[in-house]
PDB file of C-alpha atoms in Angstrom:
ATOM      1  CA  MET A  23      29.880 -10.238   1.666  1.00  0.00           C
ATOM      2  CA  GLU A  24      32.091 -13.074   1.402  1.00  0.00           C
ATOM      3  CA  GLY A  25      32.691 -13.348   5.112  1.00  0.00           C
ATOM      4  CA  ALA A  26      28.916 -13.606   5.704  1.00  0.00           C
ATOM      5  CA  SER A  27      28.256 -16.043   2.913  1.00  0.00           C
ATOM      6  CA  ARG A  28      30.976 -18.281   4.026  1.00  0.00           C
ATOM      7  CA  LYS A  29      29.385 -18.251   7.753  1.00  0.00           C
ATOM      8  CA  ILE A  30      26.129 -19.506   6.147  1.00  0.00           C
ATOM      9  CA  GLN A  31      27.146 -22.177   3.974  1.00  0.00           C
ATOM     10  CA  ARG A  32      29.585 -23.537   6.696  1.00  0.00           C
ATOM     11  CA  HIS A  33      26.810 -23.990   9.293  1.00  0.00           C
ATOM     12  CA  ARG A  34      23.562 -25.145   7.565  1.00  0.00           C
ATOM     13  CA  ARG A  35      20.832 -26.735   9.521  1.00  0.00           C
ATOM     14  CA  PRO A  36      19.673 -29.396   7.292  1.00  0.00           C
ATOM     15  CA  ARG A  37      16.132 -29.390   8.461  1.00  0.00           C
ATOM     16  CA  GLY A  38      15.768 -25.853   9.645  1.00  0.00           C
ATOM     17  CA  VAL A  39      13.201 -23.539   7.702  1.00  0.00           C
ATOM     18  CA  ARG A  40      14.970 -22.106   4.354  1.00  0.00           C
ATOM     19  CA  THR A  41      13.937 -19.635   1.948  1.00  0.00           C
ATOM     20  CA  LEU A  42      15.127 -21.886  -0.804  1.00  0.00           C
ATOM     21  CA  GLN A  43      18.575 -22.725   0.134  1.00  0.00           C
ATOM     22  CA  TYR A  44      19.866 -20.884   2.880  1.00  0.00           C
ATOM     23  CA  PRO A  45      18.507 -21.467   6.716  1.00  0.00           C
ATOM     24  CA  VAL A  46      16.617 -18.742   8.640  1.00  0.00           C
ATOM     25  CA  TYR A  47      18.662 -18.447  11.831  1.00  0.00           C
ATOM     26  CA  ARG A  48      17.092 -17.116  15.005  1.00  0.00           C
ATOM     27  CA  ASP A  49      20.257 -14.786  15.409  1.00  0.00           C
ATOM     28  CA  ASP A  50      20.076 -13.661  11.752  1.00  0.00           C
ATOM     29  CA  ALA A  51      20.128 -10.003  11.642  1.00  0.00           C
ATOM     30  CA  GLY A  52      17.924  -9.869   8.579  1.00  0.00           C
ATOM     31  CA  ALA A  53      15.218 -12.178  10.043  1.00  0.00           C
ATOM     32  CA  ALA A  54      15.370  -9.947  13.244  1.00  0.00           C
ATOM     33  CA  PHE A  55      14.754  -6.765  11.770  1.00  0.00           C
ATOM     34  CA  LEU A  56      13.234  -6.993   8.299  1.00  0.00           C
ATOM     35  CA  LEU A  57       9.956  -9.037   9.352  1.00  0.00           C
ATOM     36  CA  GLY A  58       7.617  -8.026   6.592  1.00  0.00           C
ATOM     37  CA  ASN A  59       9.945  -6.038   4.625  1.00  0.00           C
ATOM     38  CA  GLN A  60      11.373  -6.196   1.315  1.00  0.00           C
ATOM     39  CA  PRO A  61      13.694  -9.382   0.782  1.00  0.00           C
ATOM     40  CA  ASP A  62      15.808  -7.446  -1.519  1.00  0.00           C
ATOM     41  CA  HIS A  63      17.478  -6.031   1.654  1.00  0.00           C
ATOM     42  CA  TYR A  64      18.870  -9.108   2.687  1.00  0.00           C
ATOM     43  CA  PRO A  65      22.072  -8.735   0.295  1.00  0.00           C
ATOM     44  CA  ALA A  66      22.691  -5.471   1.669  1.00  0.00           C
ATOM     45  CA  CYS A  67      22.611  -6.810   5.240  1.00  0.00           C
ATOM     46  CA  LEU A  68      24.899  -9.652   4.436  1.00  0.00           C
ATOM     47  CA  GLY A  69      27.338  -7.295   2.758  1.00  0.00           C
ATOM     48  CA  ALA A  70      27.865  -5.427   6.104  1.00  0.00           C
ATOM     49  CA  ARG A  71      31.664  -5.885   7.336  1.00  0.00           C
ATOM     50  CA  ASN A  72      30.212  -7.136  10.735  1.00  0.00           C
ATOM     51  CA  LEU A  73      27.096  -7.934  12.630  1.00  0.00           C
ATOM     52  CA  ARG A  74      27.193  -4.415  14.310  1.00  0.00           C
ATOM     53  CA  GLU A  75      27.220  -2.419  11.068  1.00  0.00           C
ATOM     54  CA  GLY A  76      24.715  -4.483   9.495  1.00  0.00           C
ATOM     55  CA  GLN A  77      22.259  -3.880  12.437  1.00  0.00           C
ATOM     56  CA  LYS A  78      22.999  -0.312  12.240  1.00  0.00           C
ATOM     57  CA  GLY A  79      22.197  -0.233   8.573  1.00  0.00           C
ATOM     58  CA  LEU A  80      18.974  -2.100   9.036  1.00  0.00           C
ATOM     59  CA  ILE A  81      17.858   0.071  11.870  1.00  0.00           C
ATOM     60  CA  LEU A  82      18.329   3.009   9.604  1.00  0.00           C
ATOM     61  CA  ALA A  83      16.483   1.534   6.803  1.00  0.00           C
ATOM     62  CA  ALA A  84      13.545   0.706   9.279  1.00  0.00           C
ATOM     63  CA  PHE A  85      13.296   4.397  10.305  1.00  0.00           C
ATOM     64  CA  ALA A  86      13.150   5.371   6.569  1.00  0.00           C
ATOM     65  CA  LYS A  87      10.487   3.230   5.821  1.00  0.00           C
ATOM     66  CA  ILE A  88       8.325   4.781   8.539  1.00  0.00           C
ATOM     67  CA  LEU A  89       8.597   7.812   6.223  1.00  0.00           C
ATOM     68  CA  GLY A  90       6.764   5.662   3.604  1.00  0.00           C
ATOM     69  CA  PRO A  91       3.283   6.741   4.423  1.00  0.00           C
ATOM     70  CA  VAL A  92       3.962  10.376   4.290  1.00  0.00           C
ATOM     71  CA  ILE A  93       6.073   9.997   0.988  1.00  0.00           C
ATOM     72  CA  VAL A  94       3.194   7.872  -0.651  1.00  0.00           C
ATOM     73  CA  VAL A  95      -0.063   9.385   0.748  1.00  0.00           C
ATOM     74  CA  LEU A  96       0.643  12.857   1.342  1.00  0.00           C
ATOM     75  CA  PRO A  97       0.805  13.921  -2.285  1.00  0.00           C
ATOM     76  CA  GLY A  98      -2.449  12.297  -2.828  1.00  0.00           C
ATOM     77  CA  ILE A  99      -4.126  14.019   0.080  1.00  0.00           C
ATOM     78  CA  ILE A 100      -2.957  17.440  -1.311  1.00  0.00           C
ATOM     79  CA  ALA A 101      -4.062  16.571  -4.669  1.00  0.00           C
ATOM     80  CA  PHE A 102      -7.422  15.532  -3.637  1.00  0.00           C
ATOM     81  CA  HIS A 103      -8.030  18.840  -2.164  1.00  0.00           C
ATOM     82  CA  ILE A 104      -6.495  20.979  -5.130  1.00  0.00           C
ATOM     83  CA  PHE A 105      -8.591  18.884  -7.587  1.00  0.00           C
ATOM     84  CA  ASN A 106     -11.745  18.617  -5.505  1.00  0.00           C
ATOM     85  CA  GLY A 107     -11.800  14.769  -5.840  1.00  0.00           C
ATOM     86  CA  SER A 108     -12.560  15.030  -9.759  1.00  0.00           C
ATOM     87  CA  LEU A 109      -9.491  12.864 -10.975  1.00  0.00           C
ATOM     88  CA  SER A 110     -10.821   9.588 -12.627  1.00  0.00           C
ATOM     89  CA  ASN A 111      -7.925   7.800 -11.671  1.00  0.00           C
ATOM     90  CA  ALA A 112      -5.526   7.909  -8.655  1.00  0.00           C
ATOM     91  CA  ASP A 113      -2.540   7.497 -11.068  1.00  0.00           C
ATOM     92  CA  GLN A 114      -3.139  11.163 -12.273  1.00  0.00           C
ATOM     93  CA  ALA A 115      -2.723  12.605  -8.724  1.00  0.00           C
ATOM     94  CA  TYR A 116       1.210  12.712  -8.814  1.00  0.00           C
ATOM     95  CA  PRO A 117       1.835  14.071 -12.137  1.00  0.00           C
ATOM     96  CA  LEU A 118      -1.074  16.610 -12.296  1.00  0.00           C
ATOM     97  CA  LEU A 119       0.131  17.963  -8.736  1.00  0.00           C
ATOM     98  CA  VAL A 120       3.624  18.196  -9.863  1.00  0.00           C
ATOM     99  CA  ASN A 121       2.641  20.008 -13.131  1.00  0.00           C
ATOM    100  CA  LYS A 122       0.533  22.701 -11.078  1.00  0.00           C
ATOM    101  CA  VAL A 123       2.779  23.457  -8.099  1.00  0.00           C
ATOM    102  CA  LEU A 124       6.343  23.132  -9.724  1.00  0.00           C
ATOM    103  CA  PRO A 125       7.727  26.069 -11.710  1.00  0.00           C
ATOM    104  CA  ASN A 126       8.322  25.428 -15.336  1.00  0.00           C
ATOM    105  CA  TYR A 127      12.066  25.715 -15.075  1.00  0.00           C
ATOM    106  CA  LEU A 128      12.297  22.987 -12.805  1.00  0.00           C
ATOM    107  CA  LEU A 129      10.411  20.412 -14.535  1.00  0.00           C
ATOM    108  CA  GLY A 130      13.335  19.118 -16.303  1.00  0.00           C
ATOM    109  CA  PHE A 131      15.276  18.845 -13.482  1.00  0.00           C
ATOM    110  CA  PHE A 132      12.391  17.028 -11.375  1.00  0.00           C
ATOM    111  CA  ALA A 133      11.853  14.560 -14.456  1.00  0.00           C
ATOM    112  CA  ALA A 134      15.754  13.490 -14.274  1.00  0.00           C
ATOM    113  CA  VAL A 135      15.531  13.127 -10.375  1.00  0.00           C
ATOM    114  CA  LEU A 136      12.238  10.941 -11.004  1.00  0.00           C
ATOM    115  CA  PHE A 137      13.875   8.895 -13.811  1.00  0.00           C
ATOM    116  CA  GLY A 138      16.865   8.157 -11.663  1.00  0.00           C
ATOM    117  CA  ALA A 139      14.683   6.972  -8.592  1.00  0.00           C
ATOM    118  CA  VAL A 140      12.791   4.934 -11.186  1.00  0.00           C
ATOM    119  CA  LEU A 141      16.019   3.162 -12.636  1.00  0.00           C
ATOM    120  CA  SER A 142      17.526   2.782  -9.069  1.00  0.00           C
ATOM    121  CA  SER A 143      14.503   0.654  -7.895  1.00  0.00           C
ATOM    122  CA  PHE A 144      14.551  -1.101 -11.033  1.00  0.00           C
ATOM    123  CA  ASN A 145      18.008  -1.909 -10.741  1.00  0.00           C
ATOM    124  CA  SER A 146      17.633  -3.011  -7.141  1.00  0.00           C
ATOM    125  CA  ALA A 147      14.828  -5.464  -7.908  1.00  0.00           C
ATOM    126  CA  LEU A 148      16.504  -6.755 -10.876  1.00  0.00           C
ATOM    127  CA  ASN A 149      19.902  -7.188  -9.085  1.00  0.00           C
ATOM    128  CA  SER A 150      17.774  -9.028  -6.211  1.00  0.00           C
ATOM    129  CA  SER A 151      15.969 -11.422  -8.716  1.00  0.00           C
ATOM    130  CA  VAL A 152      19.209 -12.388 -10.249  1.00  0.00           C
ATOM    131  CA  THR A 153      20.913 -13.280  -6.970  1.00  0.00           C
ATOM    132  CA  LEU A 154      17.982 -15.456  -6.212  1.00  0.00           C
ATOM    133  CA  PHE A 155      17.625 -17.134  -9.201  1.00  0.00           C
ATOM    134  CA  GLY A 156      21.561 -17.780  -9.701  1.00  0.00           C
ATOM    135  CA  LEU A 157      21.965 -18.903  -5.663  1.00  0.00           C
ATOM    136  CA  ASP A 158      18.986 -20.352  -4.830  1.00  0.00           C
ATOM    137  CA  ILE A 159      17.489 -21.837  -8.242  1.00  0.00           C
ATOM    138  CA  TYR A 160      20.343 -22.297 -10.651  1.00  0.00           C
ATOM    139  CA  LYS A 161      23.358 -23.141  -8.198  1.00  0.00           C
ATOM    140  CA  SER A 162      21.032 -25.367  -6.004  1.00  0.00           C
ATOM    141  CA  HIS A 163      18.917 -27.137  -8.190  1.00  0.00           C
ATOM    142  CA  LEU A 164      19.806 -26.959 -11.931  1.00  0.00           C
ATOM    143  CA  ASN A 165      23.573 -27.107 -11.973  1.00  0.00           C
ATOM    144  CA  PRO A 166      25.189 -27.697  -8.319  1.00  0.00           C
ATOM    145  CA  ALA A 167      28.636 -28.105  -9.829  1.00  0.00           C
ATOM    146  CA  ALA A 168      28.905 -24.715 -11.551  1.00  0.00           C
ATOM    147  CA  ASP A 169      31.566 -22.376 -10.409  1.00  0.00           C
ATOM    148  CA  ASP A 170      31.032 -18.759  -9.339  1.00  0.00           C
ATOM    149  CA  LEU A 171      31.978 -17.514 -12.869  1.00  0.00           C
ATOM    150  CA  LYS A 172      29.233 -19.792 -14.522  1.00  0.00           C
ATOM    151  CA  VAL A 173      26.635 -18.745 -11.848  1.00  0.00           C
ATOM    152  CA  VAL A 174      27.300 -15.017 -12.649  1.00  0.00           C
ATOM    153  CA  GLN A 175      27.121 -15.304 -16.386  1.00  0.00           C
ATOM    154  CA  THR A 176      23.854 -17.375 -16.116  1.00  0.00           C
ATOM    155  CA  GLY A 177      22.364 -14.814 -13.789  1.00  0.00           C
ATOM    156  CA  LYS A 178      23.319 -12.130 -16.032  1.00  0.00           C
ATOM    157  CA  ARG A 179      21.484 -13.778 -18.897  1.00  0.00           C
ATOM    158  CA  PHE A 180      18.327 -14.318 -16.491  1.00  0.00           C
ATOM    159  CA  GLY A 181      18.620 -10.568 -15.848  1.00  0.00           C
ATOM    160  CA  ILE A 182      18.516  -9.550 -19.565  1.00  0.00           C
ATOM    161  CA  VAL A 183      15.572 -11.718 -20.134  1.00  0.00           C
ATOM    162  CA  LEU A 184      13.725 -10.432 -16.999  1.00  0.00           C
ATOM    163  CA  ALA A 185      14.454  -6.907 -18.134  1.00  0.00           C
ATOM    164  CA  LEU A 186      13.193  -7.298 -21.486  1.00  0.00           C
ATOM    165  CA  PHE A 187       9.884  -9.256 -20.094  1.00  0.00           C
ATOM    166  CA  SER A 188       9.383  -6.317 -17.762  1.00  0.00           C
ATOM    167  CA  MET A 189       9.478  -3.682 -20.273  1.00  0.00           C
ATOM    168  CA  THR A 190       7.322  -5.616 -22.623  1.00  0.00           C
ATOM    169  CA  ILE A 191       4.538  -5.918 -20.198  1.00  0.00           C
ATOM    170  CA  ALA A 192       4.837  -2.471 -18.507  1.00  0.00           C
ATOM    171  CA  PRO A 193       2.826  -0.682 -21.052  1.00  0.00           C
ATOM    172  CA  PHE A 194      -0.261  -2.972 -20.204  1.00  0.00           C
ATOM    173  CA  ILE A 195      -0.326  -1.681 -16.642  1.00  0.00           C
ATOM    174  CA  ALA A 196      -1.769   1.497 -17.677  1.00  0.00           C
ATOM    175  CA  TYR A 197      -5.059  -0.576 -18.245  1.00  0.00           C
ATOM    176  CA  ALA A 198      -5.381  -1.432 -14.568  1.00  0.00           C
ATOM    177  CA  PRO A 199      -8.950  -0.483 -13.534  1.00  0.00           C
ATOM    178  CA  ALA A 200      -7.693   1.116 -10.140  1.00  0.00           C
ATOM    179  CA  GLY A 201      -4.450   2.272 -11.049  1.00  0.00           C
ATOM    180  CA  LEU A 202      -0.709   1.250 -10.710  1.00  0.00           C
ATOM    181  CA  PHE A 203      -0.424   1.551  -6.899  1.00  0.00           C
ATOM    182  CA  VAL A 204      -3.533  -0.614  -6.133  1.00  0.00           C
ATOM    183  CA  TYR A 205      -2.660  -3.110  -8.773  1.00  0.00           C
ATOM    184  CA  LEU A 206       0.760  -3.728  -7.577  1.00  0.00           C
ATOM    185  CA  GLN A 207      -0.172  -3.895  -3.740  1.00  0.00           C
ATOM    186  CA  GLU A 208      -2.773  -6.411  -4.784  1.00  0.00           C
ATOM    187  CA  VAL A 209      -0.366  -8.468  -7.153  1.00  0.00           C
ATOM    188  CA  ASN A 210       2.456  -8.373  -4.493  1.00  0.00           C
ATOM    189  CA  GLY A 211       0.299 -10.417  -2.097  1.00  0.00           C
ATOM    190  CA  CYS A 212       1.295 -13.520  -4.231  1.00  0.00           C
ATOM    191  CA  TYR A 213       4.649 -13.559  -2.654  1.00  0.00           C
ATOM    192  CA  SER A 214       4.594 -11.032   0.290  1.00  0.00           C
ATOM    193  CA  ILE A 215       2.515 -13.057   2.587  1.00  0.00           C
ATOM    194  CA  PRO A 216       4.355 -16.452   1.898  1.00  0.00           C
ATOM    195  CA  ILE A 217       7.844 -14.829   2.690  1.00  0.00           C
ATOM    196  CA  LEU A 218       6.312 -12.948   5.838  1.00  0.00           C
ATOM    197  CA  THR A 219       4.864 -16.306   7.005  1.00  0.00           C
ATOM    198  CA  ILE A 220       8.158 -18.082   6.467  1.00  0.00           C
ATOM    199  CA  ILE A 221      10.165 -15.413   7.999  1.00  0.00           C
ATOM    200  CA  LEU A 222       8.057 -15.080  11.267  1.00  0.00           C
ATOM    201  CA  VAL A 223       7.493 -18.929  11.890  1.00  0.00           C
ATOM    202  CA  GLY A 224      11.250 -19.471  11.104  1.00  0.00           C
ATOM    203  CA  TYR A 225      11.907 -16.676  13.631  1.00  0.00           C
ATOM    204  CA  PHE A 226       9.725 -17.949  16.462  1.00  0.00           C
ATOM    205  CA  THR A 227      10.408 -21.680  16.251  1.00  0.00           C
ATOM    206  CA  LEU A 228      13.212 -24.182  15.100  1.00  0.00           C
ATOM    207  CA  ARG A 229      10.730 -27.227  15.193  1.00  0.00           C
ATOM    208  CA  VAL A 230       9.541 -26.589  11.345  1.00  0.00           C
ATOM    209  CA  PRO A 231      11.240 -28.419   8.515  1.00  0.00           C
ATOM    210  CA  ALA A 232      12.314 -27.057   5.207  1.00  0.00           C
ATOM    211  CA  LEU A 233       9.152 -28.816   3.553  1.00  0.00           C
ATOM    212  CA  ALA A 234       6.881 -26.603   5.657  1.00  0.00           C
ATOM    213  CA  ALA A 235       8.586 -23.507   4.108  1.00  0.00           C
ATOM    214  CA  LYS A 236       8.180 -24.914   0.466  1.00  0.00           C
ATOM    215  CA  ILE A 237       4.509 -25.897   0.981  1.00  0.00           C
ATOM    216  CA  ALA A 238       3.849 -22.367   2.309  1.00  0.00           C
ATOM    217  CA  ILE A 239       5.365 -20.806  -0.809  1.00  0.00           C
ATOM    218  CA  LEU A 240       3.292 -22.949  -2.975  1.00  0.00           C
ATOM    219  CA  SER A 241       0.071 -22.897  -0.963  1.00  0.00           C
ATOM    220  CA  GLY A 242       0.287 -19.026  -0.552  1.00  0.00           C
ATOM    221  CA  VAL A 243       1.000 -18.331  -4.307  1.00  0.00           C
ATOM    222  CA  ILE A 244      -1.544 -20.887  -5.593  1.00  0.00           C
ATOM    223  CA  LEU A 245      -4.442 -19.982  -3.275  1.00  0.00           C
ATOM    224  CA  TYR A 246      -4.018 -16.064  -3.623  1.00  0.00           C
ATOM    225  CA  SER A 247      -3.893 -16.389  -7.231  1.00  0.00           C
ATOM    226  CA  ILE A 248      -6.934 -18.640  -7.295  1.00  0.00           C
ATOM    227  CA  SER A 249      -8.834 -16.025  -4.880  1.00  0.00           C
ATOM    228  CA  GLN A 250      -7.962 -12.845  -6.707  1.00  0.00           C
ATOM    229  CA  PHE A 251      -7.853 -13.873 -10.464  1.00  0.00           C
ATOM    230  CA  ILE A 252     -10.812 -16.813 -10.677  1.00  0.00           C
ATOM    231  CA  LEU A 253     -12.907 -16.666  -7.645  1.00  0.00           C
ATOM    232  CA  LYS A 254     -13.211 -12.749  -7.545  1.00  0.00           C
ATOM    233  CA  PRO A 255     -13.815 -11.815 -11.234  1.00  0.00           C
ATOM    234  CA  PHE A 256     -15.508 -15.038 -12.379  1.00  0.00           C
ATOM    235  CA  VAL A 257     -17.389 -16.539  -9.232  1.00  0.00           C
ATOM    236  CA  PHE A 258     -18.497 -14.001  -6.660  1.00  0.00           C
ATOM    237  CA  GLY A 259     -17.922 -10.893  -8.606  1.00  0.00           C
ATOM    238  CA  GLU A 260     -15.779  -7.771  -7.308  1.00  0.00           C
ATOM    239  CA  ALA A 261     -18.690  -6.159  -5.750  1.00  0.00           C
ATOM    240  CA  ALA A 262     -19.527  -9.109  -3.202  1.00  0.00           C
ATOM    241  CA  TYR A 263     -15.793 -10.323  -2.659  1.00  0.00           C
ATOM    242  CA  PRO A 264     -13.606  -9.293   0.368  1.00  0.00           C
ATOM    243  CA  HIS A 265     -10.911  -6.791  -0.082  1.00  0.00           C
ATOM    244  CA  TYR A 266      -7.680  -8.356  -0.997  1.00  0.00           C
ATOM    245  CA  LEU A 267      -6.091  -7.364   2.280  1.00  0.00           C
ATOM    246  CA  HIS A 268      -8.598  -9.201   4.022  1.00  0.00           C
ATOM    247  CA  VAL A 269      -7.977 -12.155   1.706  1.00  0.00           C
ATOM    248  CA  MET A 270      -3.993 -11.684   2.692  1.00  0.00           C
ATOM    249  CA  ALA A 271      -4.761 -11.666   6.318  1.00  0.00           C
ATOM    250  CA  ILE A 272      -7.034 -15.078   5.846  1.00  0.00           C
ATOM    251  CA  LEU A 273      -4.183 -16.575   3.795  1.00  0.00           C
ATOM    252  CA  PHE A 274      -1.415 -15.570   6.261  1.00  0.00           C
ATOM    253  CA  VAL A 275      -3.392 -17.480   9.291  1.00  0.00           C
ATOM    254  CA  LEU A 276      -3.831 -20.302   6.929  1.00  0.00           C
ATOM    255  CA  ASN A 277      -0.179 -20.435   5.915  1.00  0.00           C
ATOM    256  CA  VAL A 278       0.975 -20.192   9.540  1.00  0.00           C
ATOM    257  CA  ALA A 279      -1.412 -23.177  10.476  1.00  0.00           C
ATOM    258  CA  ILE A 280      -0.101 -25.090   7.201  1.00  0.00           C
ATOM    259  CA  MET A 281       3.470 -24.774   8.395  1.00  0.00           C
ATOM    260  CA  LEU A 282       2.865 -25.578  12.076  1.00  0.00           C
ATOM    261  CA  LEU A 283       0.802 -28.487  11.058  1.00  0.00           C
ATOM    262  CA  VAL A 284       3.734 -29.936   8.894  1.00  0.00           C
ATOM    263  CA  GLY A 285       6.055 -29.142  11.898  1.00  0.00           C
ATOM    264  CA  LYS A 286       3.999 -31.189  13.962  1.00  0.00           C
ATOM    265  CA  LEU A 287       3.884 -34.053  11.597  1.00  0.00           C
ATOM    266  CA  SER A 288       7.624 -34.003  10.676  1.00  0.00           C
ATOM    267  CA  PRO A 289       9.412 -31.818  13.235  1.00  0.00           C
ATOM    268  CA  GLY A 290      12.784 -30.510  12.543  1.00  0.00           C
ATOM    269  CA  GLN A 291      15.606 -31.225  14.687  1.00  0.00           C
ATOM    270  CA  PRO A 292      17.446 -27.981  16.273  1.00  0.00           C
ATOM    271  CA  ARG A 293      21.221 -28.268  16.221  1.00  0.00           C
ATOM    272  CA  PRO A 294      23.933 -25.951  17.620  1.00  0.00           C
ATOM    273  CA  LEU A 295      25.140 -23.273  15.446  1.00  0.00           C
ATOM    274  CA  PRO A 296      28.975 -22.857  16.367  1.00  0.00           C
ATOM    275  CA  ASP A 297      30.379 -19.363  15.208  1.00  0.00           C
ATOM    276  CA  ALA A 298      33.063 -19.908  12.312  1.00  0.00           C
ATOM    277  CA  HIS A 299      34.478 -16.629  13.244  1.00  0.00           C
ATOM    278  CA  ALA A 300      34.475 -15.437   9.549  1.00  0.00           C
ATOM    279  CA  VAL A 301      33.043 -12.094  10.635  1.00  0.00           C
ATOM    280  CA  ASP A 302      32.601 -10.277  13.943  1.00  0.00           C
ATOM    281  CA  MET A 303      29.503 -11.331  15.417  1.00  0.00           C
ATOM    282  CA  THR A 304      29.400  -8.667  18.259  1.00  0.00           C
ATOM    283  CA  PRO A 305      25.967  -7.150  18.165  1.00  0.00           C
ATOM    284  CA  TRP A 306      25.460  -3.267  18.398  1.00  0.00           C
ATOM    285  CA  GLY A 307      25.089  -1.980  21.984  1.00  0.00           C
ATOM    286  CA  VAL A 308      21.722  -0.093  21.653  1.00  0.00           C
ATOM    287  CA  VAL A 309      20.338  -2.616  18.997  1.00  0.00           C
ATOM    288  CA  LYS A 310      17.343  -3.725  21.145  1.00  0.00           C
ATOM    289  CA  PRO A 311      16.416  -0.140  22.340  1.00  0.00           C
ATOM    290  CA  ALA A 312      16.743   1.082  18.796  1.00  0.00           C
ATOM    291  CA  ALA A 313      14.677  -1.683  17.421  1.00  0.00           C
ATOM    292  CA  LEU A 314      11.787  -0.896  20.192  1.00  0.00           C
ATOM    293  CA  LEU A 315      11.854   2.617  19.085  1.00  0.00           C
ATOM    294  CA  VAL A 316      11.181   1.573  15.434  1.00  0.00           C
ATOM    295  CA  VAL A 317       8.412  -0.952  16.673  1.00  0.00           C
ATOM    296  CA  GLY A 318       6.929   2.040  18.805  1.00  0.00           C
ATOM    297  CA  ALA A 319       7.141   4.567  16.016  1.00  0.00           C
ATOM    298  CA  VAL A 320       5.129   2.226  13.586  1.00  0.00           C
ATOM    299  CA  ILE A 321       2.441   1.753  16.388  1.00  0.00           C
ATOM    300  CA  GLY A 322       2.361   5.419  16.826  1.00  0.00           C
ATOM    301  CA  VAL A 323       1.994   6.023  13.056  1.00  0.00           C
ATOM    302  CA  TYR A 324      -0.601   3.489  12.756  1.00  0.00           C
ATOM    303  CA  LEU A 325      -2.512   4.897  15.800  1.00  0.00           C
ATOM    304  CA  ILE A 326      -2.245   8.500  14.412  1.00  0.00           C
ATOM    305  CA  PHE A 327      -3.495   7.743  10.803  1.00  0.00           C
ATOM    306  CA  SER A 328      -6.376   5.360  11.817  1.00  0.00           C
ATOM    307  CA  ARG A 329      -7.964   7.945  14.193  1.00  0.00           C
ATOM    308  CA  GLN A 330     -11.723   8.349  13.012  1.00  0.00           C
ATOM    309  CA  ARG A 331     -12.104  11.993  11.985  1.00  0.00           C
TER     310      ARG A 331
END
C-alpha cells in the first residue's frame, strides 16, 4: 500500500481528471478493470505488492461478480415458484425460502453465516468511507498540514459517527414501498452514475480537467436527486414517470456531455508519467486475454438472461 500510494503522490498530473485528489491514470489497474464497479475495491488494488498481483486480484474479483445474477436472482425465482407469487413484498422471499427449505438444526448456523456476511459488507463500506473522508476531504481540503496519525484519528471519529448514523436510519428502510433491494438500487444512482462517468471519461481521454469531474459529481447527484425525490413523486407521479434505470441512462449521457464540454472549453494538458520504481509495474502476461474473457462472460450472461421466453 505504501509503495502504490507513494507512486501516486509523486506523479500527480495537476490538470488530470481526479476523483477528489488523485488522478485517474490511463495505466491505472483500478481504472482499467473496475469500470462501473464498486469504488471500495480501489484500496485493495493499491494494496497489492506489484501491478501483476493487483491485476490478478481484480480479474478474479471480476469473475466473482459474474456470479452476482445467480446469487441475487435465483433465490427469488425459486421463491416465486414455491409461493406462487403470493408474497406482498420482495424482501420476504429470501427469509421465507430459507425457513421452508432449511432444516431446523441448521437455522442457527445459517444465521451466524448471514450475520458474518452482513458485518463483512458493512465493515468494507465503512472502511472505504473512512479512507475517502480522511484522504480526499480532511487531508486534502480541511487540514492539509495534518500528519498520518491525525488523519487516522479523525477518520476513526468519522467512522464512529457514520456507523451510528447508519444504525439509526436502518430500521426506517423497512418502510420502503418496493422493498430494500429496489430502494438501494434506486438510491445508489445518486453516486454510481457520476463515478462511472468520471472513470470512463478519465480513462478514454486525457484532455478533460479536474474541474469537469467535480462538476459531473455535483450535477449527477443534484439532477438525480431532483428527478427521483421531487419530480417523480410530486410533479409527474410514479405511474407516469420513467423507470429509475432509464433516468440513470439519460443522466449518464448528460454527464458525459458536460465533462466533454468542460474539457473543450478548458482542456487539460497531458504530461508524461515517469515510473518512480516504487513498486514493480510489470503487467501480468495474460491480463488482456483474461479481461476479454471477463467481458465476453458478462455479455454472454446478459444475452442468456435477456432472451424472450
